[in-house]
Amino acid sequence: MQLCNQNLALLPQQVLRPHYDRSQVTPSIVHLGIGAFHRAHQALMTDDVLASGDLRWGIVGAGLMTSSTKDALAPQDGLYCLVERSSKAETLRVVGSVVELLGGEGDLGVVLERMAAPNTRIVSLTVTEKGYYLDVSSGELLLDAPMVAADLANPTRPRTILGLIVQALGQRRSAGVPPFTVMSCDNLPNNGKTARAAILAFARQIDAELAAWIEAQVRFPCTMVDRITPATTDADRAHVNTQLGMQDAWPIVTEGFVQWVIEDDFTMGRPDWTLGGAVFSNEIEAWEAMKLRCLNGAHSTLAYFGQLTGRETVADAMQMPLITDLLDNLWAEVLQVLKAPSGVDPAVYVDQLKERFRNPALKHRTLQIAMDGSQKLPQRLLATLRERQTRGLASPALATAVAAWMHFVVKAAHTPGGTLNDPLSAELLVKARIGLQANEIVRSLLSISKIFGPDLAQDAGFVGELLAQFSALAAEPKVATADCIIY
Ligand code: CS2
């Protein structure tokens, strides 16, 4: 038996489920990038809005690169089970807010149609850092990235979020339909402003008038989303299927903690997401900085250290004093220069983080977080580092975290068949194979200005610290680095 509308009534009593009439829900949000993160926060809080009786906010969930989510959820009428898991208990809830699924190249025409449709009011995004095609260090649009170049050459058949959004907005403008709001939910500083900059830069290449219209008319609220949501495992699927007494092809397992802070700036209205616990605020930059630097900065550090010490999950890595001591120093460096949102004590947030990272019920793999390091390091670690430098403060813990990432890259480069899951993998592997001298390798990786900008490689204090920490890590018995390197 499969999870679907018809079988909802057969779920065990303790499983929460939609009680509203799903056939009456109007689709008005098109979400690009329907992965686990979206399904654990925005879709959930939208389900709370629908449950309140406001049926105007159904979600059309689209995968751009793959149809995997559609393949799993379309036969289930878009329903899926969300498991909230702490160390002591779990709750299961079937979420009903996703009313249509689209996915893969073959559906991109329909995705565009849905975005251009007058009843669409919001286009939201979780496409990860690399989905914006920006040079993370300079913020410039990567015009020569093959996908961007292809969309510029063929703007009526777009495949990137940039091409899709600009094309859909152009169609709405021609048809006299008001523009939707573009709401980024990705882990980027000022994610709304970042999305806006990328979309305007793309639009200017195609049509200056349309670009000016977008600049004047479209809203790009910034948001901060915080919920640790590991990739679903086969064991999770098996467990959920037993609990439900029916098959769910793609349940999501997440933590109890959830936070969503949104700037209230929408062109065509928005759901009352406060019903699901979201908060509207004008201080998103501070919220996002706190989260990126405290949570994600520590996460990336845990990921690379975890990989170098053979710790498969974040919770395992949190058992090692070598790692937790470093994290304490890292957080101290972060908090010393952080501008927290008003009324928020970042030290309390950090204490909560320690608990969240230790949650043994979440099997959050360090390898999953380790991916796309080139896209993550600048905002997670290097932003704090630069702020400390301008204040004349040394940053040994941040330098150690960067050194751990370098070891992770160097190890992949010197392992036969080693690969990296990163959009800059080719360049990273070449730079890491420059020679066998540690000094040379560190400088070679530092010269990638897309990650480190033009400044950090020139900063003698930072380079010295990084070289020292790179060698110190290699000498640490619990850390396994590439053994062919000369330190
Ligand atoms: C993680 C994030 O995979 C990663 O890079 O750091 O996905 C993290 O789990 C979320 O931002 C938590 O809100």
Short mmCIF file of C-alpha atoms and ligand atoms in Angstrom, two decimals:
data_model
loop_
_atom_site.label_atom_id
_atom_site.label_comp_id
_atom_site.label_asym_id
_atom_site.label_seq_id
_atom_site.Cartn_x
_atom_site.Cartn_y
_atom_site.Cartn_z
CA MET A 1 0.00 0.00 0.00
CA GLN A 2 1.28 3.44 -0.92
CA LEU A 3 0.97 6.82 0.75
CA CYS A 4 -1.50 8.88 -1.32
CA ASN A 5 -4.69 10.94 -0.87
CA GLN A 6 -6.90 7.91 -0.92
CA ASN A 7 -4.97 6.11 1.82
CA LEU A 8 -4.58 9.05 4.23
CA ALA A 9 -7.42 7.79 6.41
CA LEU A 10 -5.66 4.44 6.82
CA LEU A 11 -2.57 5.90 8.52
CA PRO A 12 -2.05 4.93 12.16
CA GLN A 13 -3.68 7.37 14.57
CA GLN A 14 -0.45 8.85 15.94
CA VAL A 15 0.69 10.04 12.50
CA LEU A 16 -0.31 13.68 11.92
CA ARG A 17 -1.80 14.41 8.49
CA PRO A 18 -3.62 17.10 6.48
CA HIS A 19 -7.28 17.45 7.34
CA TYR A 20 -7.99 20.20 4.79
CA ASP A 21 -9.46 19.45 1.36
CA ARG A 22 -6.38 19.21 -0.82
CA SER A 23 -8.44 19.35 -4.00
CA GLN A 24 -9.42 22.94 -3.09
CA VAL A 25 -5.85 24.21 -2.66
CA THR A 26 -4.74 26.83 -5.25
CA PRO A 27 -1.15 26.46 -6.38
CA SER A 28 0.46 29.89 -6.00
CA ILE A 29 4.04 29.16 -4.96
CA VAL A 30 6.48 27.64 -7.43
CA HIS A 31 9.46 26.24 -5.57
CA LEU A 32 12.66 25.59 -7.51
CA GLY A 33 14.89 22.95 -5.91
CA ILE A 34 12.49 20.65 -4.08
CA GLY A 35 15.01 18.86 -1.88
CA ALA A 36 15.04 17.82 1.76
CA PHE A 37 15.70 21.32 3.11
CA HIS A 38 12.56 22.81 1.51
CA ARG A 39 10.42 19.88 2.54
CA ALA A 40 11.54 20.25 6.17
CA HIS A 41 10.73 23.95 6.55
CA GLN A 42 8.85 25.99 3.93
CA ALA A 43 6.58 23.14 2.83
CA LEU A 44 5.90 22.30 6.48
CA MET A 45 5.04 25.85 7.53
CA THR A 46 2.89 26.24 4.41
CA ASP A 47 1.06 23.07 5.48
CA ASP A 48 0.27 24.86 8.77
CA VAL A 49 -1.17 27.78 6.77
CA LEU A 50 -3.36 25.43 4.72
CA ALA A 51 -4.45 23.67 7.91
CA SER A 52 -5.67 27.03 9.23
CA GLY A 53 -8.20 27.11 6.38
CA ASP A 54 -6.34 29.51 4.04
CA LEU A 55 -6.17 27.31 0.95
CA ARG A 56 -4.60 29.92 -1.37
CA TRP A 57 -1.01 28.73 -0.97
CA GLY A 58 -0.30 25.38 -2.59
CA ILE A 59 3.24 24.59 -3.72
CA VAL A 60 4.34 23.43 -7.17
CA GLY A 61 7.65 21.73 -6.40
CA ALA A 62 10.20 21.55 -9.20
CA GLY A 63 13.56 19.86 -9.52
CA LEU A 64 15.64 21.49 -12.26
CA MET A 65 18.42 18.97 -12.75
CA THR A 66 16.62 15.76 -11.88
CA SER A 67 13.19 14.24 -11.73
CA SER A 68 14.01 12.11 -8.69
CA THR A 69 11.68 13.90 -6.25
CA LYS A 70 8.89 13.98 -8.82
CA ASP A 71 9.35 10.28 -9.54
CA ALA A 72 9.05 9.52 -5.83
CA LEU A 73 6.28 11.91 -4.83
CA ALA A 74 4.01 12.34 -7.86
CA PRO A 75 2.58 8.81 -7.47
CA GLN A 76 1.90 9.78 -3.81
CA ASP A 77 -0.10 12.90 -4.81
CA GLY A 78 2.80 14.99 -3.46
CA LEU A 79 2.38 13.64 0.09
CA TYR A 80 5.42 12.69 2.16
CA CYS A 81 6.21 11.96 5.77
CA LEU A 82 8.35 14.36 7.80
CA VAL A 83 10.01 12.77 10.82
CA GLU A 84 11.19 15.12 13.56
CA ARG A 85 13.78 13.28 15.61
CA SER A 86 15.47 14.18 18.87
CA SER A 87 17.67 11.90 20.93
CA LYS A 88 14.60 10.82 22.93
CA ALA A 89 11.56 10.84 20.68
CA GLU A 90 10.22 11.28 17.20
CA THR A 91 7.02 12.57 15.65
CA LEU A 92 5.70 11.66 12.23
CA ARG A 93 3.65 14.01 10.14
CA VAL A 94 2.39 13.69 6.60
CA VAL A 95 2.71 17.03 4.82
CA GLY A 96 0.17 18.02 2.15
CA SER A 97 1.27 21.42 0.85
CA VAL A 98 3.04 20.18 -2.29
CA VAL A 99 0.22 19.83 -4.77
CA GLU A 100 2.15 19.33 -8.01
CA LEU A 101 5.59 17.95 -8.83
CA LEU A 102 7.72 18.72 -11.83
CA GLY A 103 11.25 17.58 -12.49
CA GLY A 104 14.09 17.23 -14.95
CA GLU A 105 14.81 18.74 -18.36
CA GLY A 106 11.63 17.43 -19.91
CA ASP A 107 9.46 19.45 -17.51
CA LEU A 108 11.25 22.79 -17.77
CA GLY A 109 8.68 24.14 -20.26
CA VAL A 110 5.89 23.38 -17.78
CA VAL A 111 7.90 24.92 -14.93
CA LEU A 112 8.13 28.13 -16.97
CA GLU A 113 4.40 28.00 -17.70
CA ARG A 114 3.59 27.65 -14.00
CA MET A 115 5.91 30.55 -13.13
CA ALA A 116 4.28 32.78 -15.73
CA ALA A 117 0.72 31.81 -14.66
CA PRO A 118 -1.19 34.74 -13.08
CA ASN A 119 -2.05 32.72 -9.95
CA THR A 120 1.64 32.25 -9.11
CA ARG A 121 2.58 34.86 -6.51
CA ILE A 122 5.89 33.58 -5.14
CA VAL A 123 8.84 31.77 -6.69
CA SER A 124 10.98 30.39 -3.90
CA LEU A 125 14.42 28.83 -4.15
CA THR A 126 16.62 26.24 -2.47
CA VAL A 127 19.14 25.54 -5.19
CA THR A 128 22.33 25.65 -3.06
CA GLU A 129 25.12 28.17 -3.40
CA LYS A 130 26.19 27.00 -6.84
CA GLY A 131 22.71 27.43 -8.33
CA TYR A 132 23.20 31.21 -8.45
CA TYR A 133 26.28 31.02 -10.74
CA LEU A 134 28.11 33.73 -8.86
CA ASP A 135 31.79 34.06 -8.18
CA VAL A 136 31.37 33.73 -4.41
CA SER A 137 34.33 35.89 -3.68
CA SER A 138 33.58 38.87 -5.96
CA GLY A 139 29.81 38.42 -6.27
CA GLU A 140 30.04 38.71 -10.09
CA LEU A 141 27.80 36.58 -12.32
CA LEU A 142 29.77 33.77 -14.00
CA LEU A 143 28.77 34.69 -17.54
CA ASP A 144 30.95 32.02 -19.05
CA ALA A 145 29.64 29.15 -16.90
CA PRO A 146 28.34 26.70 -19.56
CA MET A 147 24.76 26.64 -18.20
CA VAL A 148 24.58 30.45 -18.01
CA ALA A 149 26.08 30.84 -21.47
CA ALA A 150 23.56 28.33 -22.84
CA ASP A 151 20.63 30.22 -21.27
CA LEU A 152 21.91 33.53 -22.64
CA ALA A 153 22.19 32.00 -26.09
CA ASN A 154 18.74 30.47 -25.88
CA PRO A 155 16.69 32.58 -23.43
CA THR A 156 13.29 31.18 -24.39
CA ARG A 157 14.29 27.65 -23.31
CA PRO A 158 16.00 28.28 -19.98
CA ARG A 159 17.55 25.65 -17.73
CA THR A 160 18.97 27.73 -14.86
CA ILE A 161 17.02 29.57 -12.18
CA LEU A 162 18.30 32.82 -13.69
CA GLY A 163 17.02 32.05 -17.17
CA LEU A 164 13.70 30.70 -15.85
CA ILE A 165 13.01 33.67 -13.58
CA VAL A 166 13.94 36.29 -16.18
CA GLN A 167 11.94 34.56 -18.91
CA ALA A 168 8.87 34.12 -16.68
CA LEU A 169 9.03 37.72 -15.49
CA GLY A 170 9.36 38.88 -19.11
CA GLN A 171 6.23 36.92 -20.05
CA ARG A 172 4.31 38.38 -17.11
CA ARG A 173 5.38 41.89 -18.02
CA SER A 174 4.23 41.44 -21.63
CA ALA A 175 0.91 40.00 -20.45
CA GLY A 176 0.33 42.77 -17.90
CA VAL A 177 0.49 40.32 -14.99
CA PRO A 178 2.16 41.62 -11.79
CA PRO A 179 5.54 40.10 -11.00
CA PHE A 180 5.88 37.33 -8.45
CA THR A 181 8.17 37.69 -5.45
CA VAL A 182 11.50 35.87 -5.67
CA MET A 183 12.27 34.37 -2.26
CA SER A 184 15.65 32.73 -1.78
CA CYS A 185 15.97 30.29 1.11
CA ASP A 186 19.58 29.35 0.45
CA ASN A 187 22.50 29.60 2.88
CA LEU A 188 23.95 32.79 1.45
CA PRO A 189 24.58 36.11 3.13
CA ASN A 190 21.82 38.54 2.14
CA ASN A 191 20.32 35.78 0.02
CA GLY A 192 17.58 38.02 -1.41
CA LYS A 193 20.06 40.68 -2.46
CA THR A 194 22.35 38.00 -3.85
CA ALA A 195 19.51 36.50 -5.91
CA ARG A 196 18.53 39.97 -7.11
CA ALA A 197 22.09 40.80 -8.19
CA ALA A 198 22.44 37.53 -10.11
CA ILE A 199 19.04 37.88 -11.80
CA LEU A 200 19.57 41.52 -12.76
CA ALA A 201 23.06 40.82 -14.11
CA PHE A 202 21.59 38.02 -16.23
CA ALA A 203 18.59 40.11 -17.41
CA ARG A 204 20.85 43.00 -18.45
CA GLN A 205 22.59 40.67 -20.87
CA ILE A 206 19.29 39.92 -22.58
CA ASP A 207 17.05 42.95 -22.38
CA ALA A 208 17.97 46.22 -20.66
CA GLU A 209 14.34 47.38 -20.42
CA LEU A 210 13.19 44.17 -18.84
CA ALA A 211 16.13 44.40 -16.41
CA ALA A 212 15.07 47.93 -15.43
CA TRP A 213 11.48 46.74 -14.92
CA ILE A 214 12.66 43.85 -12.72
CA GLU A 215 14.84 46.23 -10.75
CA ALA A 216 11.91 48.56 -10.12
CA GLN A 217 9.05 46.08 -9.67
CA VAL A 218 10.24 42.76 -8.29
CA ARG A 219 10.79 42.08 -4.60
CA PHE A 220 13.53 39.78 -3.32
CA PRO A 221 13.05 39.35 0.45
CA CYS A 222 16.01 37.96 2.37
CA THR A 223 15.36 34.93 4.57
CA MET A 224 17.25 32.83 7.07
CA VAL A 225 16.36 29.18 7.30
CA ASP A 226 17.78 26.93 9.96
CA ARG A 227 16.98 23.25 10.20
CA ILE A 228 19.48 20.42 10.02
CA THR A 229 18.11 17.95 7.49
CA PRO A 230 20.40 15.10 6.43
CA ALA A 231 19.92 13.17 3.20
CA THR A 232 17.37 10.37 3.66
CA THR A 233 18.88 6.90 4.05
CA ASP A 234 17.45 3.50 3.15
CA ALA A 235 17.21 2.77 6.87
CA ASP A 236 15.05 5.91 7.30
CA ARG A 237 12.78 4.74 4.48
CA ALA A 238 12.41 1.28 5.96
CA HIS A 239 11.69 2.72 9.42
CA VAL A 240 9.07 5.18 8.14
CA ASN A 241 7.36 2.56 6.02
CA THR A 242 7.00 0.33 9.07
CA GLN A 243 5.64 3.19 11.16
CA LEU A 244 3.16 4.29 8.49
CA GLY A 245 2.09 0.79 7.54
CA MET A 246 2.44 1.93 3.93
CA GLN A 247 5.16 2.91 1.46
CA ASP A 248 6.56 6.41 1.33
CA ALA A 249 9.20 6.51 -1.42
CA TRP A 250 10.94 9.58 -0.01
CA PRO A 251 10.33 10.58 3.61
CA ILE A 252 12.43 13.33 5.23
CA VAL A 253 14.13 13.03 8.61
CA THR A 254 15.01 16.23 10.42
CA GLU A 255 15.73 17.64 13.87
CA GLY A 256 13.18 19.17 16.26
CA PHE A 257 14.70 22.65 15.98
CA VAL A 258 13.37 24.89 13.21
CA GLN A 259 13.82 28.57 12.57
CA TRP A 260 12.74 30.68 9.62
CA VAL A 261 13.20 34.44 9.65
CA ILE A 262 11.83 36.37 6.66
CA GLU A 263 11.93 39.96 5.48
CA ASP A 264 8.32 41.04 4.91
CA ASP A 265 8.58 42.34 1.34
CA PHE A 266 6.24 40.60 -1.13
CA THR A 267 4.67 41.87 -4.37
CA MET A 268 1.50 39.76 -4.37
CA GLY A 269 0.98 38.90 -0.71
CA ARG A 270 2.28 35.93 1.20
CA PRO A 271 0.98 33.21 3.48
CA ASP A 272 0.90 33.85 7.20
CA TRP A 273 3.87 31.62 7.86
CA THR A 274 3.90 32.76 11.50
CA LEU A 275 1.23 30.06 11.88
CA GLY A 276 4.05 27.56 11.43
CA GLY A 277 6.48 29.46 13.66
CA ALA A 278 8.22 31.72 11.11
CA VAL A 279 9.21 35.22 12.20
CA PHE A 280 9.16 38.37 10.07
CA SER A 281 12.06 40.75 10.69
CA ASN A 282 14.04 43.56 9.10
CA GLU A 283 17.30 42.27 10.47
CA ILE A 284 17.87 39.31 8.19
CA GLU A 285 21.48 40.21 7.47
CA ALA A 286 22.34 39.80 11.14
CA TRP A 287 20.31 36.58 11.47
CA GLU A 288 21.92 35.11 8.38
CA ALA A 289 25.43 36.13 9.46
CA MET A 290 24.93 34.53 12.87
CA LYS A 291 23.69 31.32 11.32
CA LEU A 292 26.26 31.11 8.54
CA ARG A 293 29.21 31.85 10.79
CA CYS A 294 28.19 29.96 13.93
CA LEU A 295 26.29 26.97 12.51
CA ASN A 296 27.53 26.52 8.96
CA GLY A 297 31.10 27.60 9.75
CA ALA A 298 31.25 24.98 12.52
CA HIS A 299 29.50 22.44 10.29
CA SER A 300 32.11 22.77 7.54
CA THR A 301 34.86 22.50 10.15
CA LEU A 302 33.24 19.35 11.56
CA ALA A 303 32.88 17.99 8.05
CA TYR A 304 36.55 18.31 7.06
CA PHE A 305 37.84 17.24 10.47
CA GLY A 306 35.35 14.39 10.48
CA GLN A 307 36.57 13.25 7.09
CA LEU A 308 40.23 13.44 8.15
CA THR A 309 39.62 11.54 11.39
CA GLY A 310 37.31 8.87 9.98
CA ARG A 311 34.15 10.19 11.69
CA GLU A 312 31.18 9.42 9.50
CA THR A 313 28.59 11.66 11.13
CA VAL A 314 28.50 15.04 12.83
CA ALA A 315 27.41 13.40 16.09
CA ASP A 316 30.45 11.06 15.91
CA ALA A 317 32.79 13.98 15.23
CA MET A 318 31.32 15.81 18.25
CA GLN A 319 32.71 12.99 20.44
CA MET A 320 36.32 14.00 19.73
CA PRO A 321 37.89 16.55 22.10
CA LEU A 322 40.36 17.45 19.33
CA ILE A 323 37.39 18.71 17.31
CA THR A 324 35.20 20.16 20.06
CA ASP A 325 38.14 22.13 21.52
CA LEU A 326 38.79 23.62 18.11
CA LEU A 327 35.10 24.47 17.71
CA ASP A 328 35.08 26.29 21.04
CA ASN A 329 38.01 28.41 19.84
CA LEU A 330 36.37 28.96 16.48
CA TRP A 331 33.12 30.15 18.06
CA ALA A 332 35.08 32.48 20.33
CA GLU A 333 36.72 34.01 17.24
CA VAL A 334 33.35 34.33 15.51
CA LEU A 335 31.48 35.84 18.48
CA GLN A 336 34.19 38.40 19.15
CA VAL A 337 33.34 40.23 15.90
CA LEU A 338 29.72 39.16 15.26
CA LYS A 339 26.87 41.69 15.10
CA ALA A 340 23.97 39.61 16.40
CA PRO A 341 20.27 40.44 15.75
CA SER A 342 18.82 42.67 18.48
CA GLY A 343 17.70 40.82 21.57
CA VAL A 344 19.57 37.66 20.59
CA ASP A 345 22.45 36.29 22.64
CA PRO A 346 24.67 34.42 20.17
CA ALA A 347 26.30 32.53 23.03
CA VAL A 348 22.94 30.89 23.73
CA TYR A 349 22.60 30.03 20.04
CA VAL A 350 26.05 28.41 20.15
CA ASP A 351 25.09 26.39 23.24
CA GLN A 352 22.01 25.15 21.40
CA LEU A 353 24.19 24.27 18.42
CA LYS A 354 26.36 21.99 20.55
CA GLU A 355 23.22 20.08 21.57
CA ARG A 356 21.93 19.98 18.00
CA PHE A 357 25.22 18.71 16.61
CA ARG A 358 25.36 16.00 19.29
CA ASN A 359 21.89 14.66 18.41
CA PRO A 360 22.70 10.96 17.88
CA ALA A 361 19.37 10.30 16.20
CA LEU A 362 20.40 12.35 13.15
CA LYS A 363 22.86 10.55 10.93
CA HIS A 364 24.21 13.68 9.28
CA ARG A 365 27.15 12.53 7.20
CA THR A 366 30.29 14.64 7.28
CA LEU A 367 30.82 13.79 3.61
CA GLN A 368 27.48 15.40 2.71
CA ILE A 369 28.44 18.69 4.38
CA ALA A 370 31.98 18.52 2.94
CA MET A 371 30.69 18.90 -0.61
CA ASP A 372 30.95 22.23 -2.48
CA GLY A 373 33.58 23.60 -0.09
CA SER A 374 34.69 26.20 -2.63
CA GLN A 375 31.19 27.68 -2.52
CA LYS A 376 30.82 27.53 1.25
CA LEU A 377 34.12 28.66 2.74
CA PRO A 378 33.90 32.37 1.83
CA GLN A 379 30.70 33.17 3.73
CA ARG A 380 31.11 30.56 6.47
CA LEU A 381 34.73 31.12 7.50
CA LEU A 382 36.51 33.76 5.43
CA ALA A 383 34.04 36.58 6.15
CA THR A 384 34.81 36.38 9.88
CA LEU A 385 38.50 36.07 9.16
CA ARG A 386 38.51 39.30 7.14
CA GLU A 387 36.61 41.17 9.84
CA ARG A 388 39.13 40.02 12.41
CA GLN A 389 42.01 41.09 10.19
CA THR A 390 40.64 44.62 9.84
CA ARG A 391 40.60 44.77 13.63
CA GLY A 392 44.16 43.44 13.84
CA LEU A 393 43.05 40.15 15.45
CA ALA A 394 44.74 36.81 14.71
CA SER A 395 42.49 33.84 13.83
CA PRO A 396 44.25 30.55 14.56
CA ALA A 397 41.05 28.49 14.80
CA LEU A 398 39.64 29.80 11.52
CA ALA A 399 43.01 29.19 9.87
CA THR A 400 42.92 25.61 11.21
CA ALA A 401 39.48 25.08 9.70
CA VAL A 402 40.72 26.32 6.31
CA ALA A 403 43.80 24.10 6.68
CA ALA A 404 41.51 21.10 7.31
CA TRP A 405 39.64 21.84 4.09
CA MET A 406 42.97 22.04 2.25
CA HIS A 407 44.02 18.66 3.63
CA PHE A 408 40.70 17.23 2.51
CA VAL A 409 41.33 18.53 -1.02
CA VAL A 410 44.98 17.46 -1.06
CA LYS A 411 44.06 13.98 0.15
CA ALA A 412 41.53 13.57 -2.67
CA ALA A 413 44.12 14.84 -5.17
CA HIS A 414 46.73 12.33 -4.02
CA THR A 415 44.46 9.30 -3.65
CA PRO A 416 44.30 7.16 -6.79
CA GLY A 417 40.83 7.70 -8.28
CA GLY A 418 40.12 10.42 -5.69
CA THR A 419 37.41 12.92 -6.61
CA LEU A 420 35.80 15.98 -5.09
CA ASN A 421 32.13 16.87 -5.14
CA ASP A 422 32.61 20.56 -5.89
CA PRO A 423 31.93 22.79 -8.91
CA LEU A 424 35.61 23.83 -8.84
CA SER A 425 36.86 20.24 -8.48
CA ALA A 426 38.98 20.24 -11.66
CA GLU A 427 40.83 23.40 -10.66
CA LEU A 428 41.17 22.30 -7.04
CA LEU A 429 42.69 18.95 -7.96
CA VAL A 430 45.18 20.55 -10.36
CA LYS A 431 46.25 23.15 -7.78
CA ALA A 432 46.63 20.51 -5.08
CA ARG A 433 48.88 18.45 -7.36
CA ILE A 434 51.33 21.32 -7.93
CA GLY A 435 54.09 19.43 -6.14
CA LEU A 436 54.81 17.69 -2.89
CA GLN A 437 55.95 20.60 -0.73
CA ALA A 438 53.27 21.63 1.77
CA ASN A 439 54.24 25.27 1.45
CA GLU A 440 53.82 25.24 -2.32
CA ILE A 441 50.47 23.43 -2.18
CA VAL A 442 48.95 25.79 0.39
CA ARG A 443 50.01 28.81 -1.67
CA SER A 444 48.71 27.21 -4.84
CA LEU A 445 45.24 26.63 -3.35
CA LEU A 446 45.24 30.10 -1.82
CA SER A 447 45.78 31.59 -5.27
CA ILE A 448 42.23 30.58 -6.32
CA SER A 449 40.71 34.04 -6.12
CA LYS A 450 37.16 32.71 -6.70
CA ILE A 451 37.47 31.38 -3.14
CA PHE A 452 40.07 33.52 -1.38
CA GLY A 453 39.69 36.78 -3.29
CA PRO A 454 42.74 38.73 -4.32
CA ASP A 455 43.58 39.70 -0.72
CA LEU A 456 44.11 36.65 1.47
CA ALA A 457 47.06 35.19 -0.46
CA GLN A 458 48.82 38.54 0.02
CA ASP A 459 48.27 38.65 3.75
CA ALA A 460 51.55 37.51 5.27
CA GLY A 461 50.05 37.05 8.76
CA PHE A 462 47.25 34.80 7.53
CA VAL A 463 49.48 32.83 5.14
CA GLY A 464 51.96 32.19 7.97
CA GLU A 465 49.18 31.02 10.30
CA LEU A 466 47.68 28.79 7.62
CA LEU A 467 51.02 27.17 6.81
CA ALA A 468 51.66 26.56 10.50
CA GLN A 469 48.22 25.01 11.04
CA PHE A 470 48.49 22.92 7.87
CA SER A 471 51.71 21.37 9.17
CA ALA A 472 50.41 21.05 12.74
CA LEU A 473 47.42 19.06 11.48
CA ALA A 474 49.67 16.72 9.52
CA ALA A 475 51.62 16.05 12.72
CA GLU A 476 48.47 15.26 14.71
CA PRO A 477 48.24 11.46 15.10
CA LYS A 478 44.42 11.36 14.95
CA VAL A 479 44.32 13.24 11.65
CA ALA A 480 45.02 11.23 8.49
CA THR A 481 46.45 13.44 5.76
CA ALA A 482 48.05 12.56 2.40
CA ASP A 483 51.33 10.92 3.44
CA CYS A 484 53.31 11.79 0.31
CA ILE A 485 53.47 15.51 1.21
CA ILE A 486 56.66 17.01 2.62
CA TYR A 487 55.97 19.29 5.58
C1 CS2 B 1 25.01 22.21 6.08
C2 CS2 B 1 23.65 22.87 6.00
O1 CS2 B 1 25.22 20.79 4.21
C3 CS2 B 1 25.61 21.84 4.73
O2 CS2 B 1 26.46 22.55 4.21
O3 CS2 B 1 25.89 23.04 6.77
O4 CS2 B 1 22.82 22.25 5.08
C4 CS2 B 1 22.96 22.92 7.39
O5 CS2 B 1 22.60 21.63 7.82
C5 CS2 B 1 21.75 23.81 7.39
O6 CS2 B 1 22.12 25.10 6.94
C6 CS2 B 1 21.11 23.88 8.77
O7 CS2 B 1 20.14 24.87 8.83
#
